[in-house]
Short mmCIF file of C-alpha atoms and ligand atoms in Angstrom, two decimals:
data_model
loop_
_atom_site.label_atom_id
_atom_site.label_comp_id
_atom_site.label_asym_id
_atom_site.label_seq_id
_atom_site.Cartn_x
_atom_site.Cartn_y
_atom_site.Cartn_z
CA UNK A 1 56.37 48.37 166.76
CA UNK A 2 54.64 50.19 164.35
CA UNK A 3 52.26 47.37 163.62
CA UNK A 4 51.61 46.72 167.30
CA UNK A 5 50.74 50.08 168.04
CA UNK A 6 48.25 50.55 164.84
CA UNK A 7 46.47 47.04 165.85
CA UNK A 8 46.27 48.75 169.72
CA UNK A 9 44.75 51.56 168.05
CA UNK A 10 42.20 49.69 166.11
CA UNK A 11 41.45 47.74 169.09
CA UNK A 12 40.87 51.08 170.83
CA UNK A 13 38.46 52.25 168.16
CA UNK A 14 36.98 48.79 168.40
CA UNK A 15 35.85 49.33 172.06
CA UNK A 16 34.58 52.76 171.60
CA UNK A 17 32.44 51.66 168.69
CA UNK A 18 31.29 48.70 170.40
CA UNK A 19 29.98 50.75 173.29
CA UNK A 20 27.72 52.72 170.81
CA UNK A 21 26.70 49.68 169.05
CA UNK A 22 26.21 47.59 172.25
CA UNK A 23 24.54 44.23 171.81
CA UNK A 24 21.49 43.77 173.84
CA UNK A 25 22.44 41.45 176.60
CA UNK A 26 20.24 38.35 177.32
CA UNK A 27 19.05 37.78 180.75
CA UNK A 28 21.01 34.37 180.62
CA UNK A 29 24.29 36.28 179.95
CA UNK A 30 27.40 34.27 179.37
CA UNK A 31 26.11 31.13 180.89
CA UNK A 32 24.59 29.97 177.78
CA UNK A 33 26.69 27.07 177.10
CA UNK A 34 25.89 25.43 180.64
CA UNK A 35 22.28 24.90 179.85
CA UNK A 36 21.81 21.19 179.07
CA UNK A 37 22.64 20.73 175.36
CA UNK A 38 19.60 19.41 174.11
CA UNK A 39 17.42 22.68 174.67
CA UNK A 40 20.61 25.02 173.13
CA UNK A 41 20.01 26.41 169.81
CA UNK A 42 22.15 29.32 169.88
CA UNK A 43 25.36 30.23 172.02
CA UNK A 44 27.01 33.48 172.87
CA UNK A 45 30.41 34.38 171.75
CA UNK A 46 32.06 37.28 173.55
CA UNK A 47 34.01 38.88 170.95
CA UNK A 48 35.58 41.54 173.26
CA UNK A 49 36.99 38.58 175.47
CA UNK A 50 38.47 36.59 172.73
CA UNK A 51 40.22 39.86 171.12
CA UNK A 52 41.58 41.16 174.19
CA UNK A 53 43.14 37.61 174.63
CA UNK A 54 44.52 38.08 171.69
CA UNK A 55 46.66 40.89 172.60
CA UNK A 56 47.52 39.46 175.74
CA UNK A 57 48.91 36.19 174.21
CA UNK A 58 51.19 38.40 172.03
CA UNK A 59 52.46 40.26 174.77
CA UNK A 60 52.95 37.95 177.70
CA UNK A 61 56.10 37.36 178.93
CA UNK A 62 56.61 34.28 180.77
CA UNK A 63 59.24 35.72 183.16
CA UNK A 64 56.55 37.63 184.87
CA UNK A 65 54.55 34.93 185.90
CA UNK A 66 55.33 33.79 189.32
CA UNK A 67 53.19 30.70 188.99
CA UNK A 68 55.54 29.19 187.26
CA UNK A 69 58.21 28.79 189.80
CA UNK A 70 55.49 28.12 192.61
CA UNK A 71 55.32 24.36 191.97
CA UNK A 72 59.25 24.35 191.89
CA UNK A 73 59.39 25.89 195.33
CA UNK A 74 56.81 23.23 196.38
CA UNK A 75 58.92 20.17 195.02
CA UNK A 76 60.46 18.16 197.50
CA UNK A 77 58.53 19.11 200.43
CA UNK A 78 57.14 16.23 202.36
CA UNK A 79 58.89 14.17 199.60
CA UNK A 80 59.99 11.30 201.95
CA UNK A 81 56.63 11.67 203.65
CA UNK A 82 54.86 10.31 200.66
CA UNK A 83 51.66 12.35 201.26
CA UNK A 84 48.80 10.24 199.85
CA UNK A 85 46.24 12.21 197.95
CA UNK A 86 43.04 11.02 196.52
CA UNK A 87 44.54 11.19 192.84
CA UNK A 88 47.94 11.72 191.08
CA UNK A 89 47.61 15.05 189.51
CA UNK A 90 50.12 17.16 187.47
CA UNK A 91 49.60 20.20 186.73
CA UNK A 92 49.30 21.55 182.83
CA UNK A 93 49.59 25.12 181.07
CA UNK A 94 49.71 26.14 177.59
CA UNK A 95 52.48 26.44 175.32
CA UNK A 96 53.15 30.25 175.30
CA UNK A 97 53.24 30.66 179.29
CA UNK A 98 56.50 28.64 178.82
CA UNK A 99 57.70 29.62 175.25
CA UNK A 100 57.08 33.32 174.75
CA UNK A 101 54.71 34.02 171.77
CA UNK A 102 56.03 37.75 172.30
CA UNK A 103 58.62 36.89 169.54
CA UNK A 104 55.46 37.00 167.03
CA UNK A 105 54.65 40.79 166.07
CA UNK A 106 50.95 39.80 165.63
CA UNK A 107 48.28 37.35 166.40
CA UNK A 108 47.85 36.24 163.03
CA UNK A 109 51.56 35.27 162.51
CA UNK A 110 51.25 33.54 166.05
CA UNK A 111 47.97 31.69 164.63
CA UNK A 112 49.88 30.92 161.48
CA UNK A 113 52.65 28.98 163.26
CA UNK A 114 49.83 27.11 165.62
CA UNK A 115 48.49 25.95 162.21
CA UNK A 116 51.70 24.89 160.53
CA UNK A 117 52.54 22.65 163.74
CA UNK A 118 48.90 21.32 163.73
CA UNK A 119 49.46 20.38 159.98
CA UNK A 120 52.33 18.56 160.89
CA UNK A 121 50.43 16.74 163.87
CA UNK A 122 47.73 15.45 161.56
CA UNK A 123 50.18 14.27 159.05
CA UNK A 124 52.35 12.58 161.83
CA UNK A 125 49.04 10.56 163.19
CA UNK A 126 48.21 9.45 159.70
CA UNK A 127 51.69 8.25 158.96
CA UNK A 128 52.33 6.79 162.25
CA UNK A 129 48.84 4.88 161.84
CA UNK A 130 49.71 3.91 158.36
CA UNK A 131 53.16 2.39 159.22
CA UNK A 132 51.66 0.55 161.90
CA UNK A 133 48.60 -0.84 160.07
CA UNK A 134 51.34 -1.59 157.40
CA UNK A 135 53.61 -3.24 159.62
CA UNK A 136 56.47 -1.34 158.48
CA UNK A 137 58.02 0.28 161.54
CA UNK A 138 61.40 1.84 160.55
CA UNK A 139 64.07 1.14 162.95
CA UNK A 140 67.15 3.30 163.48
CA UNK A 141 68.76 0.89 165.84
CA UNK A 142 69.52 -1.81 163.41
CA UNK A 143 71.76 0.12 160.99
CA UNK A 144 73.42 -3.26 160.01
CA UNK A 145 70.66 -5.56 161.25
CA UNK A 146 72.79 -6.76 164.21
CA UNK A 147 71.03 -7.13 167.59
CA UNK A 148 74.00 -6.13 169.54
CA UNK A 149 74.59 -2.36 169.31
CA UNK A 150 77.80 -1.51 170.07
CA UNK A 151 78.21 1.85 171.16
CA UNK A 152 76.07 5.25 171.02
CA UNK A 153 77.85 5.93 167.98
CA UNK A 154 75.61 3.48 166.25
CA UNK A 155 72.32 5.37 167.39
CA UNK A 156 72.10 6.91 163.74
CA UNK A 157 70.62 10.40 163.18
CA UNK A 158 68.67 10.91 159.89
CA UNK A 159 68.04 14.13 158.57
CA UNK A 160 64.93 15.53 160.03
CA UNK A 161 62.59 18.18 159.07
CA UNK A 162 60.21 17.41 161.61
CA UNK A 163 57.59 19.58 163.39
CA UNK A 164 55.06 17.77 164.26
CA UNK A 165 55.38 17.33 168.09
CA UNK A 166 55.81 20.79 168.72
CA UNK A 167 52.45 21.07 168.24
CA UNK A 168 51.99 20.10 171.64
CA UNK A 169 50.07 23.22 172.64
CA UNK A 170 50.13 22.15 176.29
CA UNK A 171 52.89 21.09 178.67
CA UNK A 172 52.81 19.32 182.02
CA UNK A 173 55.07 19.85 184.90
CA UNK A 174 56.28 16.88 185.99
CA UNK A 175 59.17 15.92 188.61
CA UNK A 176 61.53 13.06 187.86
CA UNK A 177 64.42 11.25 189.72
CA UNK A 178 65.54 11.28 193.20
CA UNK A 179 66.08 14.16 194.46
CA UNK A 180 63.06 15.09 192.34
CA UNK A 181 63.54 18.00 189.55
CA UNK A 182 60.51 19.11 187.63
CA UNK A 183 60.54 19.43 183.89
CA UNK A 184 57.99 20.79 181.28
CA UNK A 185 56.70 17.59 179.50
CA UNK A 186 54.25 17.72 176.23
CA UNK A 187 51.05 16.18 177.11
CA UNK A 188 50.43 13.52 174.19
CA UNK A 189 47.68 10.94 173.97
CA UNK A 190 48.98 10.02 170.50
CA UNK A 191 51.74 8.06 171.92
CA UNK A 192 52.57 5.81 174.35
CA UNK A 193 56.39 5.97 175.70
CA UNK A 194 57.24 8.69 177.94
CA UNK A 195 60.89 10.02 177.33
CA UNK A 196 62.95 12.96 178.39
CA UNK A 197 66.25 14.00 177.09
CA UNK A 198 68.97 12.82 178.87
CA UNK A 199 72.55 13.04 179.46
CA UNK A 200 75.01 12.70 177.96
CA UNK A 201 73.58 14.46 174.70
CA UNK A 202 74.64 13.00 171.43
CA UNK A 203 72.19 15.27 170.04
CA UNK A 204 69.67 17.45 172.15
CA UNK A 205 67.51 20.37 171.20
CA UNK A 206 67.43 23.21 173.54
CA UNK A 207 65.33 23.25 176.33
CA UNK A 208 63.73 25.44 179.17
CA UNK A 209 64.77 23.08 182.24
CA UNK A 210 68.55 21.97 182.59
CA UNK A 211 68.91 18.47 180.84
CA UNK A 212 67.96 15.51 183.09
CA UNK A 213 71.25 13.65 184.30
CA UNK A 214 71.04 10.05 185.31
CA UNK A 215 74.05 10.63 187.19
CA UNK A 216 72.71 12.99 189.60
CA UNK A 217 69.71 10.67 190.12
CA UNK A 218 69.50 7.98 192.76
CA UNK A 219 66.64 6.41 191.48
CA UNK A 220 67.59 5.74 188.14
CA UNK A 221 68.00 2.38 186.76
CA UNK A 222 68.72 0.58 183.70
CA UNK A 223 66.03 -1.55 182.44
CA UNK A 224 67.50 -5.11 181.33
CA UNK A 225 66.63 -6.50 177.71
CA UNK A 226 64.63 -9.62 178.80
CA UNK A 227 61.98 -7.23 180.98
CA UNK A 228 58.43 -7.03 179.86
CA UNK A 229 58.88 -3.23 179.51
CA UNK A 230 61.52 -3.62 176.98
CA UNK A 231 59.68 -6.50 175.14
CA UNK A 232 56.76 -3.93 174.54
CA UNK A 233 58.76 -1.34 172.79
CA UNK A 234 57.86 -1.24 169.13
CA UNK A 235 61.53 -0.72 168.09
CA UNK A 236 64.36 -1.75 170.79
CA UNK A 237 67.88 -3.23 170.77
CA UNK A 238 69.89 -4.51 173.14
CA UNK A 239 73.56 -3.00 174.50
CA UNK A 240 75.41 -4.83 176.95
CA UNK A 241 72.43 -6.38 178.65
CA UNK A 242 70.84 -3.05 178.59
CA UNK A 243 67.43 -2.02 176.78
CA UNK A 244 67.87 0.73 174.09
CA UNK A 245 64.59 2.21 172.82
CA UNK A 246 63.37 4.22 169.78
CA UNK A 247 60.33 6.13 169.19
CA UNK A 248 59.56 7.81 165.69
CA UNK A 249 56.84 10.01 165.27
CA UNK A 250 56.16 9.80 161.54
CA UNK A 251 57.66 12.88 160.12
CA UNK A 252 60.93 12.58 161.03
CA UNK A 253 60.86 13.69 164.66
CA UNK A 254 62.41 10.60 166.87
CA UNK A 255 64.03 9.93 170.19
CA UNK A 256 66.55 7.50 170.96
CA UNK A 257 68.32 6.46 174.00
CA UNK A 258 68.55 3.96 177.21
CA UNK A 259 64.92 2.50 178.11
CA UNK A 260 65.34 2.99 181.92
CA UNK A 261 63.37 2.79 185.44
CA UNK A 262 62.74 6.13 187.19
CA UNK A 263 60.69 7.65 190.10
CA UNK A 264 58.06 10.23 189.16
CA UNK A 265 56.96 12.78 191.57
CA UNK A 266 53.29 14.32 191.15
CA UNK A 267 51.81 17.51 192.58
CA UNK A 268 51.48 16.84 196.42
CA UNK A 269 54.62 15.07 196.30
CA UNK A 270 52.76 11.69 195.32
CA UNK A 271 55.76 9.61 194.25
CA UNK A 272 55.66 6.53 191.84
CA UNK A 273 59.02 4.21 191.57
CA UNK A 274 60.05 2.25 188.72
CA UNK A 275 58.21 3.82 185.85
CA UNK A 276 59.74 2.78 182.63
CA UNK A 277 60.81 5.95 180.61
CA UNK A 278 62.98 6.59 177.83
CA UNK A 279 66.35 8.62 178.49
CA UNK A 280 66.81 10.04 175.14
CA UNK A 281 70.37 10.79 174.10
CA UNK A 282 69.32 11.92 170.67
CA UNK A 283 66.29 13.55 170.00
CA UNK A 284 65.17 15.64 167.32
CA UNK A 285 62.35 17.42 166.02
CA UNK A 286 61.02 20.82 167.26
CA UNK A 287 59.81 19.73 170.58
CA UNK A 288 60.05 23.34 171.40
CA UNK A 289 61.55 24.02 174.72
CA UNK A 290 59.82 20.86 176.42
CA UNK A 291 62.27 18.54 178.39
CA UNK A 292 60.20 15.87 176.93
CA UNK A 293 56.96 13.83 176.40
CA UNK A 294 54.15 12.27 178.52
CA UNK A 295 52.85 9.08 176.68
CA UNK A 296 49.05 9.21 177.66
CA UNK A 297 48.06 6.75 174.80
CA UNK A 298 46.19 3.48 175.07
CA UNK A 299 49.44 1.06 174.88
CA UNK A 300 50.93 -0.86 177.52
CA UNK A 301 53.83 1.48 177.97
CA UNK A 302 51.77 4.43 178.31
CA UNK A 303 51.83 6.28 181.92
CA UNK A 304 48.04 5.59 182.70
CA UNK A 305 49.10 1.81 181.81
CA UNK A 306 51.58 1.89 184.15
CA UNK A 307 50.21 3.47 186.96
CA UNK A 308 47.57 0.86 186.53
CA UNK A 309 44.68 3.84 186.19
CA UNK A 310 41.36 3.12 185.79
CA UNK A 311 40.86 6.81 184.26
CA UNK A 312 42.85 9.90 183.75
CA UNK A 313 41.56 13.16 182.81
CA UNK A 314 42.68 16.31 181.73
CA UNK A 315 41.67 19.96 181.13
CA UNK A 316 42.97 22.43 178.43
CA UNK A 317 42.59 25.77 179.50
CA UNK A 318 41.90 28.22 176.71
CA UNK A 319 45.35 28.41 174.65
CA UNK A 320 45.34 32.19 174.78
CA UNK A 321 44.96 32.34 178.49
CA UNK A 322 47.87 32.23 181.14
CA UNK A 323 45.30 30.06 183.24
CA UNK A 324 46.77 26.46 184.26
CA UNK A 325 44.95 23.22 184.92
CA UNK A 326 45.63 19.65 186.18
CA UNK A 327 45.98 16.26 184.83
CA UNK A 328 44.36 13.62 186.92
CA UNK A 329 45.03 9.79 187.55
CA UNK A 330 42.16 8.09 188.91
CA UNK A 331 39.62 10.80 188.50
CA UNK A 332 35.89 9.88 188.37
CA UNK A 333 34.02 11.95 186.10
CA UNK A 334 31.55 14.43 187.96
CA UNK A 335 28.73 16.68 187.29
CA UNK A 336 25.35 15.82 186.25
CA UNK A 337 26.06 17.83 182.89
CA UNK A 338 29.07 15.13 181.73
CA UNK A 339 28.38 13.78 178.59
CA UNK A 340 29.90 10.46 177.48
CA UNK A 341 31.12 9.03 174.27
CA UNK A 342 31.82 5.10 173.95
CA UNK A 343 35.64 4.32 173.88
CA UNK A 344 36.53 2.17 171.21
CA UNK A 345 39.64 0.15 170.74
CA UNK A 346 41.21 -0.53 167.76
CA UNK A 347 41.94 -4.01 166.66
CA UNK A 348 45.17 -3.18 164.91
CA UNK A 349 46.61 -0.38 167.07
CA UNK A 350 46.26 0.20 170.57
CA UNK A 351 47.67 3.80 171.05
CA UNK A 352 44.83 6.06 169.85
CA UNK A 353 41.45 6.40 171.85
CA UNK A 354 38.55 6.08 169.19
CA UNK A 355 35.32 7.32 170.03
CA UNK A 356 32.00 6.32 168.66
CA UNK A 357 30.72 9.46 166.81
CA UNK A 358 27.33 9.33 165.35
CA UNK A 359 27.01 12.68 163.87
CA UNK A 360 27.23 16.41 164.19
CA UNK A 361 24.30 18.82 165.11
CA UNK A 362 24.12 22.64 164.08
CA UNK A 363 21.70 24.98 165.99
CA UNK A 364 19.78 21.86 167.56
CA UNK A 365 19.07 20.07 164.18
CA UNK A 366 21.00 16.87 162.99
CA UNK A 367 23.36 17.78 160.23
CA UNK A 368 22.71 15.01 157.15
CA UNK A 369 26.10 12.98 157.32
CA UNK A 370 26.40 9.39 156.49
CA UNK A 371 27.27 7.61 159.69
CA UNK A 372 30.00 5.44 157.90
CA UNK A 373 31.94 8.50 157.30
CA UNK A 374 32.97 8.36 161.08
CA UNK A 375 33.19 4.40 161.45
CA UNK A 376 36.27 2.51 162.51
CA UNK A 377 36.65 -0.36 159.96
CA UNK A 378 38.05 -3.91 160.93
CA UNK A 379 41.31 -3.26 159.17
CA UNK A 380 41.85 -0.45 161.63
CA UNK A 381 41.12 2.35 158.98
CA UNK A 382 38.66 5.46 159.64
CA UNK A 383 37.14 6.27 163.17
CA UNK A 384 37.30 9.30 165.23
CA UNK A 385 40.07 9.76 167.78
CA UNK A 386 40.17 12.47 171.01
CA UNK A 387 43.70 13.64 170.79
CA UNK A 388 45.27 16.21 173.20
CA UNK A 389 47.83 17.27 170.75
CA UNK A 390 45.82 18.01 167.40
CA UNK A 391 44.34 21.80 167.84
CA UNK A 392 41.62 21.99 164.83
CA UNK A 393 38.91 18.96 164.72
CA UNK A 394 39.56 17.13 161.68
CA UNK A 395 36.31 15.67 159.91
CA UNK A 396 36.04 13.55 156.63
CA UNK A 397 35.80 16.08 153.58
CA UNK A 398 32.06 14.91 153.15
CA UNK A 399 31.41 15.21 156.76
CA UNK A 400 33.06 18.82 157.20
CA UNK A 401 31.50 20.27 154.03
CA UNK A 402 27.98 19.62 155.46
CA UNK A 403 28.87 20.64 159.04
CA UNK A 404 30.06 23.84 157.46
CA UNK A 405 26.98 24.21 154.77
CA UNK A 406 24.59 23.72 158.11
CA UNK A 407 26.47 26.24 159.90
CA UNK A 408 26.82 28.88 156.71
CA UNK A 409 22.70 28.52 156.54
CA UNK A 410 22.23 29.41 159.83
CA UNK A 411 24.44 32.49 160.09
CA UNK A 412 23.18 34.13 156.99
CA UNK A 413 22.59 37.30 159.02
CA UNK A 414 26.33 37.60 159.93
CA UNK A 415 29.00 39.77 158.11
CA UNK A 416 31.30 37.23 156.30
CA UNK A 417 35.07 37.98 155.81
CA UNK A 418 35.95 37.56 152.42
CA UNK A 419 38.86 35.31 152.06
CA UNK A 420 39.42 31.93 153.58
CA UNK A 421 42.62 31.72 156.19
CA UNK A 422 45.21 29.35 156.06
CA UNK A 423 42.78 25.57 156.31
CA UNK A 424 39.80 27.89 157.38
CA UNK A 425 37.10 28.49 154.61
CA UNK A 426 34.25 29.85 156.56
CA UNK A 427 35.25 33.12 158.42
CA UNK A 428 33.09 36.28 159.82
CA UNK A 429 33.97 40.05 160.18
CA UNK A 430 33.05 40.48 163.90
CA UNK A 431 34.95 43.77 164.09
CA UNK A 432 32.23 45.99 165.12
CA UNK A 433 30.76 43.38 167.51
CA UNK A 434 31.39 42.93 171.54
CA UNK A 435 28.94 40.06 171.39
CA UNK A 436 27.36 37.81 168.85
CA UNK A 437 24.82 35.27 168.87
CA UNK A 438 25.66 32.19 167.27
CA UNK A 439 23.94 28.76 166.46
CA UNK A 440 25.12 25.92 168.59
CA UNK A 441 27.41 23.47 167.31
CA UNK A 442 27.50 19.49 168.90
CA UNK A 443 29.05 16.25 168.65
CA UNK A 444 26.48 13.26 168.71
CA UNK A 445 27.74 10.11 169.93
CA UNK A 446 26.64 6.81 169.80
CA UNK A 447 23.78 6.13 172.41
CA UNK A 448 22.29 9.45 171.60
CA UNK A 449 24.26 11.68 174.04
CA UNK A 450 25.07 15.20 172.50
CA UNK A 451 28.11 17.53 173.54
CA UNK A 452 27.46 20.93 173.01
CA UNK A 453 30.57 23.25 172.47
CA UNK A 454 30.98 26.55 173.94
CA UNK A 455 31.15 29.17 171.01
CA UNK A 456 34.82 29.97 171.26
CA UNK A 457 35.60 26.57 170.80
CA UNK A 458 34.43 26.68 167.18
CA UNK A 459 34.60 30.32 166.40
CA UNK A 460 38.55 31.31 166.96
CA UNK A 461 40.09 34.48 166.51
CA UNK A 462 42.55 34.53 163.43
CA UNK A 463 43.82 38.22 164.14
CA UNK A 464 43.21 41.05 166.38
CA UNK A 465 40.87 42.99 164.41
CA UNK A 466 37.99 40.78 164.65
CA UNK A 467 38.36 38.27 162.49
CA UNK A 468 37.03 34.78 163.65
CA UNK A 469 36.76 31.73 161.46
CA UNK A 470 34.76 28.15 161.91
CA UNK A 471 37.36 26.16 163.79
CA UNK A 472 37.01 22.71 161.71
CA UNK A 473 38.68 21.41 158.87
CA UNK A 474 38.43 18.59 156.22
CA UNK A 475 40.72 15.74 155.92
CA UNK A 476 41.10 12.79 153.31
CA UNK A 477 43.31 10.80 155.51
CA UNK A 478 42.18 8.45 158.58
CA UNK A 479 41.26 8.94 161.12
CA UNK A 480 38.87 11.50 162.08
CA UNK A 481 40.49 13.88 165.07
CA UNK A 482 38.73 15.75 167.78
CA UNK A 483 41.21 18.50 168.44
CA UNK A 484 41.87 20.62 171.72
CA UNK A 485 40.47 23.53 170.23
CA UNK A 486 37.11 21.94 170.65
CA UNK A 487 38.01 20.22 174.09
CA UNK A 488 39.26 23.55 175.47
CA UNK A 489 37.61 24.42 178.73
CA UNK A 490 36.09 21.19 179.37
CA UNK A 491 37.68 18.27 181.58
CA UNK A 492 37.89 15.35 179.14
CA UNK A 493 37.88 11.88 181.39
CA UNK A 494 39.47 8.75 179.77
CA UNK A 495 37.32 6.19 181.77
CA UNK A 496 39.24 3.17 180.94
CA UNK A 497 37.70 0.73 183.17
CA UNK A 498 34.05 1.63 181.78
CA UNK A 499 35.14 2.14 178.12
CA UNK A 500 33.87 5.62 178.08
CA UNK A 501 35.35 9.28 177.47
CA UNK A 502 33.19 11.94 179.36
CA UNK A 503 33.41 15.59 178.37
CA UNK A 504 32.49 17.81 181.39
CA UNK A 505 32.27 21.66 180.90
CA UNK A 506 34.57 23.53 183.16
CA UNK A 507 35.85 21.55 186.15
CA UNK A 508 39.53 23.07 185.16
C1 LIG B 1 33.22 39.60 177.79
O1 LIG B 1 34.49 39.85 178.02
C2 LIG B 1 35.08 40.92 178.33
C3 LIG B 1 36.39 41.11 178.41
O2 LIG B 1 37.02 39.89 178.98
C4 LIG B 1 34.36 41.06 180.01
O3 LIG B 1 35.00 42.21 180.56
C5 LIG B 1 33.07 40.72 179.93
O4 LIG B 1 32.34 40.86 181.14
C6 LIG B 1 32.54 39.80 179.09
N1 LIG B 1 31.17 39.92 178.92
C7 LIG B 1 30.00 38.69 179.65
C8 LIG B 1 28.68 38.77 179.22
O5 LIG B 1 30.66 37.64 179.90
#
């Protein structure tokens, strides 16, 4: 409490001082980021805005947000009418609107929890990739290498220290079953199987919604072992003719249970029957409050594949805001300002979305980076994926260092913060500023299109006092990852039929 009131005091001090030092406002104001990228050398960071959000997010109480309940009231309306809508849509909201950040006494401690989850997420991706490339998926379902599992007791429960899937910073609201009941699901482009915790639980973590009960749903049906869906699972088993699934996330988190067919109901009461999902009786890892996970990866069992979607898109709002947005299926990228990256398939692993990244620009100039650092090779190593669940973009160490050096060399006039913070080595002290002009940072994709980021997508607050860090990080593991801090406020369209990923500012 004492700490909060002193931070508030400093914040007011900062408000007062910033009025005195008020930065001259360029006439283009805050819409700088919407100007076509090639012409943009500088962006403006609204320091006051970012800092206000750090206070709001720490004091936010989910129960005070009626919008959380709105769609629940709307659910079921017109369910039997099967209202046609132009696209299948699901609402998305940042994690803290469901799972209060208020128990963190400061923004700095909230951030360090986020970064710890993020490190787990990156580890999980590289471990799963390594397992798939070396073909060493471990099965918990075959404790005695028998193909008939006798009872749920033999669904074994290894010791778990996993945190990675908790890094889902965004949740969607999807209804499952008949009658449809709403569940918070983690949005995940890094895995394929959609699952939720399911009664009877042999081991379920705590979640916000009541746990899904198949006996209360008339649309639930078991999948038999000889179905293509069961055959597509990486790890499956058969019990009395019914399909059992298991998904492991590389860090010890896993889900095990029945693989079943269910009805999903989207916003506007659009309904899709017979979607293969996991009914997880044993789920471990910190999936933190969500009922389960929505698999949006590139594999055959993912939701876009099962819906036969030519495309899907999402917009991830600023993680510190209380805004919500949507995940849409069959959404065509719109807007002249959409930037496209070629979507590449790995010949080895179909889950991840690789994009053709050629290089990076800072302040309109190309950063000198060997393009080979971003290339996906024939053995499935390297490359750059776009991921909804990773927060901070990870670049191969050499590429990161070149990018950082280019940024530092163009920000010599800005006051540096002395120490490095967590995984960030380049931080600034903006405590006496309300706005600051910074060089632009852009991704340059194969084909030459440049995606220029809004300033708040690469300079993020690490406390409520005005310390901001350059939000990229080095990695020595394969692959590089474009994270959701860089994607926020942007509609990202996975245009599967045209093999490209579109980035459109706004459109949330
Ligand atoms: C900066 O953010 C503050 C606080 O949210 C807001 O009142 C102000 O209008 C913003 N300034 C600009 C130029 O967008």
